[in-house]
């Protein structure tokens, strides 16, 4: 739901200019240095990007889902690793506290997440539990007014630098399912929280992941999200619902950028005495990519608007993530094809994007998991 079209249009213009003038020119540096340049990080904080979806009462911009999707599409037009740094504070790193946290928890942490003063991470995945997240093994055993956490979390985005972690752990070892899981807020400097070395990833250089190991890590009992045991898995799933729409919007933005790169190249290069863009087989690729990107846009906008009216969009969010993550993979593949040999060379952005977008089909629920969610919900609704 757009609350103030004029304000939103100003925000989108500012972000679009920032993407064009500051982020796109720094894409290669981001990839080479495997780090977001510090001055850009500061500019992102000043623009409020760390608090996009955080309510205004906690110092964020309080964007609705539709507004956030439009912003994510703009941000998607540059390397996804730029978004990854502040995306976690808005999304999986803060939403657990915002959706299910107590008033005290929100007041203590959310304002600092909104400004980017502290960075956050979301710890669900483990070495033996990925798609089957409810089987996680990290334990949190009550000991007086603390819980003692033990276990390993894997591939944690922002893990090497985060100040705050939302951690899903089993408080009831007798309950092996989702009901035995609780969510905790764990500060990065807590003794017993150990960061593994940064992972060497295929793409999205500049966004870091690592193992987070809990070795008798003592966490105050007051840090259990919502103050209640057994709610953690539900919290994680609610967080992922919003995250799936956000990621889908980013996929649409990246697809738009790749269509633009492809069109630009096809109009510049000549073969057989004509622009590539005049050859009909190239036109077919351009048209297919444009059409699919538009289909993704229409899906995300519809689901985001419905979410803003209070509708349960769990199924639609999975439909969007399923389609948009696969769609941007096809668009990236065609972009490389339109570029021919140049598309295989690191000096062209499409080579980097081709590797970057591969992740969208894997994290925040793989394509197969989205298929299962959609089909299961269909069967449940029909019976
Ligand atoms: C760069 C990166 C960043 C990440 N960031 C985070 C983060 O910040 N926090 C976090 O908690 N996690 C994070 N993850 C983890 C990510 O969410 C998981 O990798 C993902 O959920 C898949 O789990 P898995 O890797 O264990 O694969 P698996 O679950 O082992 O899946 C392997 C394959 O089997 C398929 N599969 C599994 N179960 C079924 C089934 N029932 N039916 C059909 N097919 C199935 C999957 O779709 C996949 O193709 C990140 C991962 C990466 C790569």
CSV table of C-alpha atoms and ligand atoms in Angstrom, one decimal:
chain,number,residue,atom,x,y,z
A,1,UNK,CA,0.0,0.0,0.0
A,2,UNK,CA,1.5,3.3,-1.0
A,3,UNK,CA,1.0,5.8,1.9
A,4,UNK,CA,2.4,9.0,0.3
A,5,UNK,CA,3.1,8.7,-3.4
A,6,UNK,CA,5.1,11.9,-3.5
A,7,UNK,CA,7.4,10.9,-0.6
A,8,UNK,CA,7.8,7.4,-2.0
A,9,UNK,CA,8.7,8.8,-5.4
A,10,UNK,CA,11.4,11.0,-3.8
A,11,UNK,CA,12.8,8.0,-2.0
A,12,UNK,CA,12.8,5.9,-5.1
A,13,UNK,CA,14.5,8.7,-7.1
A,14,UNK,CA,17.2,9.1,-4.4
A,15,UNK,CA,17.9,5.4,-4.3
A,16,UNK,CA,17.9,5.1,-8.1
A,17,UNK,CA,20.5,7.9,-8.3
A,18,UNK,CA,22.6,6.3,-5.5
A,19,UNK,CA,22.5,2.9,-7.4
A,20,UNK,CA,23.5,4.6,-10.7
A,21,UNK,CA,26.1,7.1,-9.5
A,22,UNK,CA,27.6,5.3,-6.4
A,23,UNK,CA,27.0,1.6,-6.4
A,24,UNK,CA,27.2,0.5,-10.1
A,25,UNK,CA,30.6,2.3,-10.6
A,26,UNK,CA,31.9,0.4,-7.5
A,27,UNK,CA,30.7,-3.1,-8.5
A,28,UNK,CA,34.1,-4.3,-9.7
A,29,UNK,CA,35.8,-2.9,-6.6
A,30,UNK,CA,33.2,-4.7,-4.4
A,31,UNK,CA,34.0,-8.0,-6.2
A,32,UNK,CA,37.8,-7.5,-6.2
A,33,UNK,CA,38.1,-6.4,-2.6
A,34,UNK,CA,35.3,-8.8,-1.4
A,35,UNK,CA,34.1,-6.0,0.8
A,36,UNK,CA,31.6,-3.1,0.6
A,37,UNK,CA,33.7,0.1,0.5
A,38,UNK,CA,33.4,1.7,4.0
A,39,UNK,CA,32.3,5.1,2.6
A,40,UNK,CA,29.4,3.5,0.8
A,41,UNK,CA,28.4,1.7,4.0
A,42,UNK,CA,28.2,5.1,5.7
A,43,UNK,CA,26.2,6.6,2.8
A,44,UNK,CA,23.7,3.6,3.1
A,45,UNK,CA,23.3,4.3,6.8
A,46,UNK,CA,22.7,8.0,6.2
A,47,UNK,CA,20.0,7.2,3.6
A,48,UNK,CA,18.2,5.0,6.1
A,49,UNK,CA,18.7,1.8,4.1
A,50,UNK,CA,19.3,-0.2,7.2
A,51,UNK,CA,15.8,0.7,8.5
A,52,UNK,CA,13.6,0.5,5.4
A,53,UNK,CA,11.1,-1.9,6.8
A,54,UNK,CA,11.5,-1.1,10.5
A,55,UNK,CA,8.6,1.0,11.9
A,56,UNK,CA,9.1,4.7,12.3
A,57,UNK,CA,8.6,4.5,16.1
A,58,UNK,CA,11.9,2.6,16.2
A,59,UNK,CA,13.7,5.0,13.9
A,60,UNK,CA,13.1,3.2,10.6
A,61,UNK,CA,11.3,4.3,7.4
A,62,UNK,CA,8.4,2.0,8.1
A,63,UNK,CA,7.8,1.0,4.5
A,64,UNK,CA,4.8,-1.1,3.6
A,65,UNK,CA,5.5,-4.3,1.8
A,66,UNK,CA,4.6,-2.7,-1.6
A,67,UNK,CA,6.9,0.2,-0.9
A,68,UNK,CA,9.7,-2.1,0.3
A,69,UNK,CA,9.3,-4.2,-2.9
A,70,UNK,CA,9.6,-1.1,-5.1
A,71,UNK,CA,12.8,-0.1,-3.2
A,72,UNK,CA,14.2,-3.7,-3.5
A,73,UNK,CA,13.6,-3.6,-7.2
A,74,UNK,CA,15.7,-0.4,-7.5
A,75,UNK,CA,18.5,-1.8,-5.3
A,76,UNK,CA,18.4,-5.0,-7.4
A,77,UNK,CA,19.8,-3.1,-10.3
A,78,UNK,CA,23.2,-3.4,-8.9
A,79,UNK,CA,25.4,-6.2,-7.3
A,80,UNK,CA,23.2,-8.1,-4.9
A,81,UNK,CA,26.0,-8.1,-2.3
A,82,UNK,CA,25.4,-4.4,-1.7
A,83,UNK,CA,21.9,-5.2,-0.6
A,84,UNK,CA,23.0,-8.2,1.5
A,85,UNK,CA,24.6,-6.0,4.1
A,86,UNK,CA,21.6,-3.8,5.0
A,87,UNK,CA,19.0,-6.4,3.8
A,88,UNK,CA,19.7,-8.6,6.8
A,89,UNK,CA,19.0,-5.7,9.3
A,90,UNK,CA,15.6,-5.0,7.6
A,91,UNK,CA,14.8,-8.6,7.0
A,92,UNK,CA,15.8,-11.9,8.6
A,93,UNK,CA,18.0,-10.1,11.2
A,94,UNK,CA,15.4,-7.8,12.7
A,95,UNK,CA,12.0,-9.2,11.8
A,96,UNK,CA,12.0,-11.9,14.4
A,97,UNK,CA,12.4,-9.3,17.2
A,98,UNK,CA,9.9,-7.0,15.5
A,99,UNK,CA,7.2,-9.6,14.8
A,100,UNK,CA,7.4,-11.7,18.0
A,101,UNK,CA,9.7,-9.8,20.4
A,102,UNK,CA,8.7,-8.3,23.7
A,103,UNK,CA,8.4,-4.5,24.0
A,104,UNK,CA,11.7,-4.4,26.0
A,105,UNK,CA,13.5,-6.5,23.3
A,106,UNK,CA,12.2,-4.2,20.5
A,107,UNK,CA,13.2,-1.0,22.4
A,108,UNK,CA,16.6,-2.4,23.3
A,109,UNK,CA,17.7,-3.6,19.8
A,110,UNK,CA,15.5,-2.4,17.0
A,111,UNK,CA,16.5,1.4,17.0
A,112,UNK,CA,20.2,0.5,16.7
A,113,UNK,CA,19.4,-2.0,13.8
A,114,UNK,CA,17.4,0.7,12.0
A,115,UNK,CA,20.4,3.1,12.0
A,116,UNK,CA,22.9,0.4,11.0
A,117,UNK,CA,24.8,1.0,14.3
A,118,UNK,CA,24.6,-2.7,14.8
A,119,UNK,CA,24.6,-5.4,12.1
A,120,UNK,CA,22.4,-8.5,12.5
A,121,UNK,CA,22.3,-12.1,11.3
A,122,UNK,CA,19.8,-14.9,11.3
A,123,UNK,CA,21.0,-18.4,12.4
A,124,UNK,CA,18.7,-21.2,11.3
A,125,UNK,CA,20.7,-23.5,9.0
A,126,UNK,CA,23.1,-26.2,10.4
A,127,UNK,CA,25.5,-28.7,8.9
A,128,UNK,CA,22.9,-31.4,9.1
A,129,UNK,CA,19.7,-29.4,8.8
A,130,UNK,CA,19.1,-27.1,5.8
A,131,UNK,CA,15.8,-27.5,4.0
A,132,UNK,CA,14.6,-29.7,6.9
A,133,UNK,CA,15.1,-26.8,9.3
A,134,UNK,CA,12.8,-28.2,12.0
A,135,UNK,CA,15.3,-31.0,12.6
A,136,UNK,CA,17.9,-28.6,13.9
A,137,UNK,CA,20.2,-29.8,16.7
A,138,UNK,CA,21.6,-26.7,18.4
A,139,UNK,CA,20.5,-26.9,22.0
A,140,UNK,CA,19.6,-24.2,24.5
A,141,UNK,CA,19.3,-25.7,28.0
A,142,UNK,CA,18.0,-23.6,30.9
A,143,UNK,CA,20.4,-23.0,33.7
A,144,UNK,CA,19.0,-20.6,36.3
A,145,UNK,CA,18.4,-17.3,34.6
A,146,UNK,CA,20.4,-18.2,31.5
A,147,UNK,CA,20.2,-20.7,28.7
A,148,UNK,CA,23.4,-22.5,27.6
A,149,UNK,CA,23.7,-22.8,23.8
A,150,UNK,CA,25.7,-25.6,22.0
A,151,UNK,CA,25.8,-26.3,18.3
A,152,UNK,CA,26.9,-25.1,14.9
A,153,UNK,CA,25.1,-22.8,12.5
A,154,UNK,CA,26.2,-22.8,8.8
A,155,UNK,CA,26.4,-20.3,5.9
A,156,UNK,CA,25.3,-17.4,8.1
A,157,UNK,CA,25.1,-14.2,6.1
A,158,UNK,CA,26.9,-11.3,7.8
A,159,UNK,CA,28.3,-13.9,10.3
A,160,UNK,CA,31.8,-12.5,10.3
A,161,UNK,CA,30.8,-9.0,11.2
A,162,UNK,CA,27.4,-9.2,12.9
A,163,UNK,CA,26.9,-7.7,16.3
A,164,UNK,CA,23.5,-9.4,17.0
A,165,UNK,CA,22.2,-12.9,16.1
A,166,UNK,CA,18.7,-14.3,16.0
A,167,UNK,CA,19.4,-18.0,16.8
A,168,UNK,CA,17.0,-20.9,16.6
A,169,UNK,CA,17.8,-23.6,19.1
A,170,UNK,CA,16.1,-26.6,20.7
A,171,UNK,CA,14.9,-25.8,24.3
A,172,UNK,CA,13.0,-29.1,24.6
A,173,UNK,CA,15.3,-31.9,23.6
A,174,UNK,CA,12.5,-34.4,24.0
A,175,UNK,CA,10.5,-32.7,21.3
A,176,UNK,CA,12.4,-33.4,18.0
A,177,UNK,CA,10.0,-31.3,15.9
A,178,UNK,CA,9.3,-27.6,15.4
A,179,UNK,CA,7.5,-27.3,18.8
A,180,UNK,CA,10.8,-27.8,20.6
A,181,UNK,CA,12.5,-24.8,19.0
A,182,UNK,CA,12.9,-21.4,20.5
A,183,UNK,CA,14.4,-18.2,19.1
A,184,UNK,CA,17.1,-16.2,21.0
A,185,UNK,CA,18.7,-12.8,20.7
A,186,UNK,CA,22.5,-13.4,21.1
A,187,UNK,CA,25.0,-10.5,21.2
A,188,UNK,CA,28.1,-11.1,19.0
A,189,UNK,CA,30.5,-10.5,21.9
A,190,UNK,CA,28.9,-13.2,24.2
A,191,UNK,CA,31.7,-15.6,25.4
A,192,UNK,CA,31.2,-19.0,23.7
A,193,UNK,CA,30.0,-17.5,20.4
A,194,UNK,CA,32.8,-18.4,17.9
A,195,UNK,CA,32.9,-17.3,14.2
A,196,UNK,CA,34.4,-19.7,11.7
A,197,UNK,CA,36.5,-18.5,8.8
A,198,UNK,CA,34.6,-16.7,6.0
A,199,UNK,CA,33.3,-19.1,3.3
A,200,UNK,CA,34.8,-18.9,-0.2
A,201,UNK,CA,31.6,-18.5,-2.3
A,202,UNK,CA,30.8,-18.8,-6.0
A,203,UNK,CA,29.5,-15.2,-6.3
A,204,UNK,CA,28.0,-12.2,-4.4
A,205,UNK,CA,31.6,-11.2,-3.3
A,206,UNK,CA,31.4,-8.6,-0.7
A,207,UNK,CA,28.6,-10.4,1.2
A,208,UNK,CA,30.1,-12.8,3.7
A,209,UNK,CA,29.0,-16.0,5.3
A,210,UNK,CA,30.6,-18.2,7.9
A,211,UNK,CA,29.9,-20.9,10.5
A,212,UNK,CA,28.7,-19.6,13.9
A,213,UNK,CA,29.6,-22.1,16.7
A,214,UNK,CA,28.1,-22.0,20.1
A,215,UNK,CA,30.3,-23.6,22.7
A,216,UNK,CA,28.6,-23.4,26.1
A,217,UNK,CA,27.4,-19.9,25.2
A,218,UNK,CA,25.5,-18.5,28.1
A,219,UNK,CA,22.5,-16.3,27.0
A,220,UNK,CA,20.3,-14.4,29.5
A,221,UNK,CA,16.8,-16.0,29.7
A,222,UNK,CA,15.3,-12.6,29.0
A,223,UNK,CA,16.7,-12.9,25.5
A,224,UNK,CA,14.3,-15.6,24.4
A,225,UNK,CA,12.2,-13.9,21.7
A,226,UNK,CA,8.7,-13.1,23.0
A,227,UNK,CA,9.6,-14.5,26.4
A,228,UNK,CA,8.2,-17.9,25.6
A,229,UNK,CA,9.7,-21.3,24.8
A,230,UNK,CA,8.6,-23.3,21.8
A,231,UNK,CA,7.7,-20.4,19.5
A,232,UNK,CA,11.0,-20.1,17.6
A,233,UNK,CA,10.2,-22.1,14.5
A,234,UNK,CA,7.0,-20.2,14.0
A,235,UNK,CA,8.9,-16.9,14.4
A,236,UNK,CA,11.5,-18.1,11.8
A,237,UNK,CA,8.7,-19.0,9.3
A,238,UNK,CA,7.0,-15.6,9.7
A,239,UNK,CA,10.3,-13.9,9.1
A,240,UNK,CA,10.9,-15.9,5.9
A,241,UNK,CA,7.4,-15.0,4.5
A,242,UNK,CA,8.4,-11.3,4.3
A,243,UNK,CA,11.9,-12.2,3.2
A,244,UNK,CA,10.7,-14.3,0.3
A,245,UNK,CA,8.8,-11.3,-1.1
A,246,UNK,CA,11.8,-9.0,-0.6
A,247,UNK,CA,14.2,-11.5,-2.4
A,248,UNK,CA,11.7,-11.9,-5.2
A,249,UNK,CA,11.6,-8.1,-5.7
A,250,UNK,CA,15.4,-8.1,-5.8
A,251,UNK,CA,15.3,-10.8,-8.5
A,252,UNK,CA,13.0,-8.6,-10.6
A,253,UNK,CA,15.4,-5.7,-10.2
A,254,UNK,CA,18.4,-7.8,-11.2
A,255,UNK,CA,16.5,-9.1,-14.2
A,256,UNK,CA,15.7,-5.5,-15.3
A,257,UNK,CA,19.4,-4.7,-15.1
A,258,UNK,CA,20.3,-7.7,-17.1
A,259,UNK,CA,17.7,-6.9,-19.8
A,260,UNK,CA,19.2,-3.4,-20.0
A,261,UNK,CA,22.8,-4.8,-20.3
A,262,UNK,CA,21.7,-7.2,-23.0
A,263,UNK,CA,19.8,-4.6,-25.0
A,264,UNK,CA,22.7,-2.2,-24.8
A,265,UNK,CA,25.2,-4.8,-26.0
A,266,UNK,CA,22.9,-6.1,-28.7
A,267,UNK,CA,22.5,-2.5,-30.1
A,268,UNK,CA,26.2,-1.8,-30.0
A,269,UNK,CA,27.7,-5.0,-31.6
A,270,UNK,CA,27.3,-5.9,-35.2
A,271,UNK,CA,27.6,-9.3,-36.9
A,272,UNK,CA,26.6,-10.2,-40.5
A,273,UNK,CA,26.4,-6.5,-41.2
A,274,UNK,CA,23.7,-5.7,-38.7
A,275,UNK,CA,23.2,-5.0,-35.1
A,276,UNK,CA,22.8,-8.1,-33.0
A,277,UNK,CA,19.5,-6.6,-31.9
A,278,UNK,CA,18.2,-6.8,-35.5
A,279,UNK,CA,18.7,-10.6,-35.6
A,280,UNK,CA,15.4,-12.2,-34.8
A,281,UNK,CA,16.9,-15.0,-32.6
A,282,UNK,CA,18.5,-12.3,-30.4
A,283,UNK,CA,15.2,-10.4,-30.4
A,284,UNK,CA,13.5,-13.6,-29.1
A,285,UNK,CA,15.9,-13.8,-26.1
A,286,UNK,CA,15.5,-10.1,-25.4
A,287,UNK,CA,11.7,-10.3,-25.6
A,288,UNK,CA,11.5,-13.5,-23.4
A,289,UNK,CA,13.7,-11.9,-20.7
A,290,UNK,CA,11.7,-8.6,-20.8
A,291,UNK,CA,8.4,-10.6,-20.5
A,292,UNK,CA,9.6,-12.8,-17.7
A,293,UNK,CA,10.9,-9.8,-15.7
A,294,UNK,CA,7.6,-8.1,-16.1
A,295,UNK,CA,5.7,-11.2,-15.0
A,296,UNK,CA,7.9,-11.3,-11.9
A,297,UNK,CA,7.1,-7.6,-11.3
A,298,UNK,CA,3.4,-8.2,-11.6
A,299,UNK,CA,3.5,-11.2,-9.2
A,300,UNK,CA,5.5,-9.4,-6.5
A,301,UNK,CA,3.4,-6.3,-6.7
A,302,UNK,CA,0.2,-8.2,-6.4
A,303,UNK,CA,1.4,-10.3,-3.4
A,304,UNK,CA,2.9,-7.3,-1.7
A,305,UNK,CA,-0.3,-5.3,-2.0
A,306,UNK,CA,-2.3,-8.3,-0.6
A,307,UNK,CA,0.1,-8.6,2.3
A,308,UNK,CA,-0.4,-4.9,3.1
A,309,UNK,CA,-4.2,-5.5,3.3
A,310,UNK,CA,-3.6,-8.2,6.0
A,311,UNK,CA,-4.1,-11.2,3.7
A,312,UNK,CA,-2.1,-14.3,4.5
A,313,UNK,CA,0.3,-14.5,1.6
A,314,UNK,CA,2.3,-17.5,2.6
A,315,UNK,CA,1.5,-19.4,-0.6
A,316,UNK,CA,1.8,-16.4,-2.8
A,317,UNK,CA,5.2,-15.4,-1.3
A,318,UNK,CA,6.5,-18.9,-2.1
A,319,UNK,CA,5.0,-18.7,-5.7
A,320,UNK,CA,6.9,-15.4,-6.1
A,321,UNK,CA,10.2,-16.7,-4.7
A,322,UNK,CA,9.9,-19.9,-6.9
A,323,UNK,CA,9.2,-18.0,-10.1
A,324,UNK,CA,11.4,-14.9,-9.6
A,325,UNK,CA,14.5,-16.9,-8.5
A,326,UNK,CA,14.2,-19.3,-11.5
A,327,UNK,CA,13.3,-16.4,-13.8
A,328,UNK,CA,16.4,-14.3,-13.0
A,329,UNK,CA,18.5,-17.4,-13.6
A,330,UNK,CA,17.1,-17.8,-17.1
A,331,UNK,CA,17.5,-14.1,-17.7
A,332,UNK,CA,21.1,-14.2,-16.6
A,333,UNK,CA,21.8,-17.2,-18.8
A,334,UNK,CA,20.3,-15.4,-21.9
A,335,UNK,CA,22.3,-12.2,-21.0
A,336,UNK,CA,25.5,-14.2,-21.2
A,337,UNK,CA,24.3,-15.7,-24.5
A,338,UNK,CA,23.5,-12.4,-26.0
A,339,UNK,CA,27.0,-11.2,-25.1
A,340,UNK,CA,28.6,-14.3,-26.8
A,341,UNK,CA,32.2,-14.8,-25.7
A,342,UNK,CA,32.3,-11.4,-24.0
A,343,UNK,CA,29.6,-12.7,-21.7
A,344,UNK,CA,32.0,-15.3,-20.4
A,345,UNK,CA,34.6,-12.7,-19.6
A,346,UNK,CA,35.0,-11.1,-16.1
A,347,UNK,CA,35.1,-7.5,-17.5
A,348,UNK,CA,31.5,-7.7,-18.5
A,349,UNK,CA,29.0,-7.3,-15.6
A,350,UNK,CA,26.8,-10.2,-16.9
A,351,UNK,CA,29.5,-12.8,-16.1
A,352,UNK,CA,29.4,-11.6,-12.4
A,353,UNK,CA,25.6,-11.4,-12.3
A,354,UNK,CA,25.4,-14.9,-13.8
A,355,UNK,CA,27.2,-16.3,-10.7
A,356,UNK,CA,25.5,-13.9,-8.3
A,357,UNK,CA,22.0,-14.8,-9.1
A,358,UNK,CA,22.6,-18.6,-8.7
A,359,UNK,CA,22.2,-18.1,-4.9
A,360,UNK,CA,18.6,-16.9,-5.2
A,361,UNK,CA,17.4,-20.4,-6.0
A,362,UNK,CA,19.1,-21.8,-2.9
A,363,UNK,CA,18.7,-19.5,0.1
A,364,UNK,CA,15.6,-18.5,2.1
A,365,UNK,CA,14.1,-21.8,0.9
A,366,UNK,CA,15.3,-23.6,-2.2
A,367,UNK,CA,13.1,-23.8,-5.3
A,368,UNK,CA,12.1,-27.3,-4.4
A,369,UNK,CA,11.0,-26.2,-0.9
A,370,UNK,CA,8.9,-23.4,-2.4
A,371,UNK,CA,7.3,-26.0,-4.7
A,372,UNK,CA,6.5,-28.2,-1.6
A,373,UNK,CA,5.1,-25.2,0.3
A,374,UNK,CA,2.8,-24.1,-2.6
A,375,UNK,CA,1.5,-27.6,-3.3
A,376,UNK,CA,1.0,-28.5,0.4
A,377,UNK,CA,-0.9,-25.3,1.0
A,378,UNK,CA,-3.0,-26.0,-2.1
A,379,UNK,CA,-3.9,-29.5,-0.8
A,380,UNK,CA,-4.6,-28.1,2.7
A,381,UNK,CA,-6.9,-25.4,1.4
A,382,UNK,CA,-8.7,-27.8,-0.9
A,383,UNK,CA,-9.4,-30.3,1.9
B,1,LIG,C1,25.4,-17.7,0.5
B,1,LIG,C2,24.4,-18.3,1.4
B,1,LIG,C3,23.9,-17.5,2.4
B,1,LIG,C4,23.0,-18.1,3.4
B,1,LIG,N1,22.6,-17.3,4.4
B,1,LIG,C5,21.9,-17.9,5.5
B,1,LIG,C6,21.6,-17.2,6.7
B,1,LIG,O1,21.9,-16.0,6.8
B,1,LIG,N2,21.0,-17.9,7.7
B,1,LIG,C7,20.6,-19.2,7.5
B,1,LIG,O2,20.1,-19.7,8.5
B,1,LIG,N3,20.9,-19.9,6.4
B,1,LIG,C8,21.5,-19.3,5.4
B,1,LIG,N4,21.9,-20.0,4.2
B,1,LIG,C9,21.5,-21.4,4.2
B,1,LIG,C10,20.4,-21.7,3.1
B,1,LIG,O3,19.2,-21.2,3.6
B,1,LIG,C11,20.4,-23.2,2.9
B,1,LIG,O4,21.6,-23.5,2.2
B,1,LIG,C12,19.2,-23.7,2.1
B,1,LIG,O5,18.0,-23.6,2.9
B,1,LIG,C13,19.4,-25.2,1.7
B,1,LIG,O6,19.8,-26.0,2.7
B,1,LIG,P1,21.0,-27.0,2.4
B,1,LIG,O7,22.1,-26.1,1.9
B,1,LIG,O8,21.3,-27.7,3.7
B,1,LIG,O9,20.6,-27.9,1.3
B,1,LIG,P2,19.7,-29.3,1.5
B,1,LIG,O10,18.6,-29.1,2.3
B,1,LIG,O11,20.6,-30.4,1.8
B,1,LIG,O12,19.2,-29.5,0.0
B,1,LIG,C14,19.9,-30.1,-1.1
B,1,LIG,C15,19.0,-30.3,-2.3
B,1,LIG,O13,18.0,-31.1,-2.0
B,1,LIG,C16,16.7,-30.5,-2.2
B,1,LIG,N5,15.7,-31.0,-1.2
B,1,LIG,C17,15.8,-31.0,0.1
B,1,LIG,N6,14.7,-31.5,0.7
B,1,LIG,C18,13.9,-31.8,-0.3
B,1,LIG,C19,12.6,-32.4,-0.4
B,1,LIG,N7,11.9,-32.7,0.7
B,1,LIG,N8,12.1,-32.6,-1.6
B,1,LIG,C20,12.8,-32.3,-2.8
B,1,LIG,N9,14.0,-31.7,-2.7
B,1,LIG,C21,14.5,-31.5,-1.5
B,1,LIG,C22,17.0,-29.0,-2.1
B,1,LIG,O14,16.0,-28.2,-2.8
B,1,LIG,C23,18.4,-28.9,-2.7
B,1,LIG,O15,18.2,-28.9,-4.1
B,1,LIG,C24,22.7,-19.4,3.3
B,1,LIG,C25,23.2,-20.2,2.2
B,1,LIG,C26,24.0,-19.7,1.3
B,1,LIG,C27,24.6,-20.5,0.2
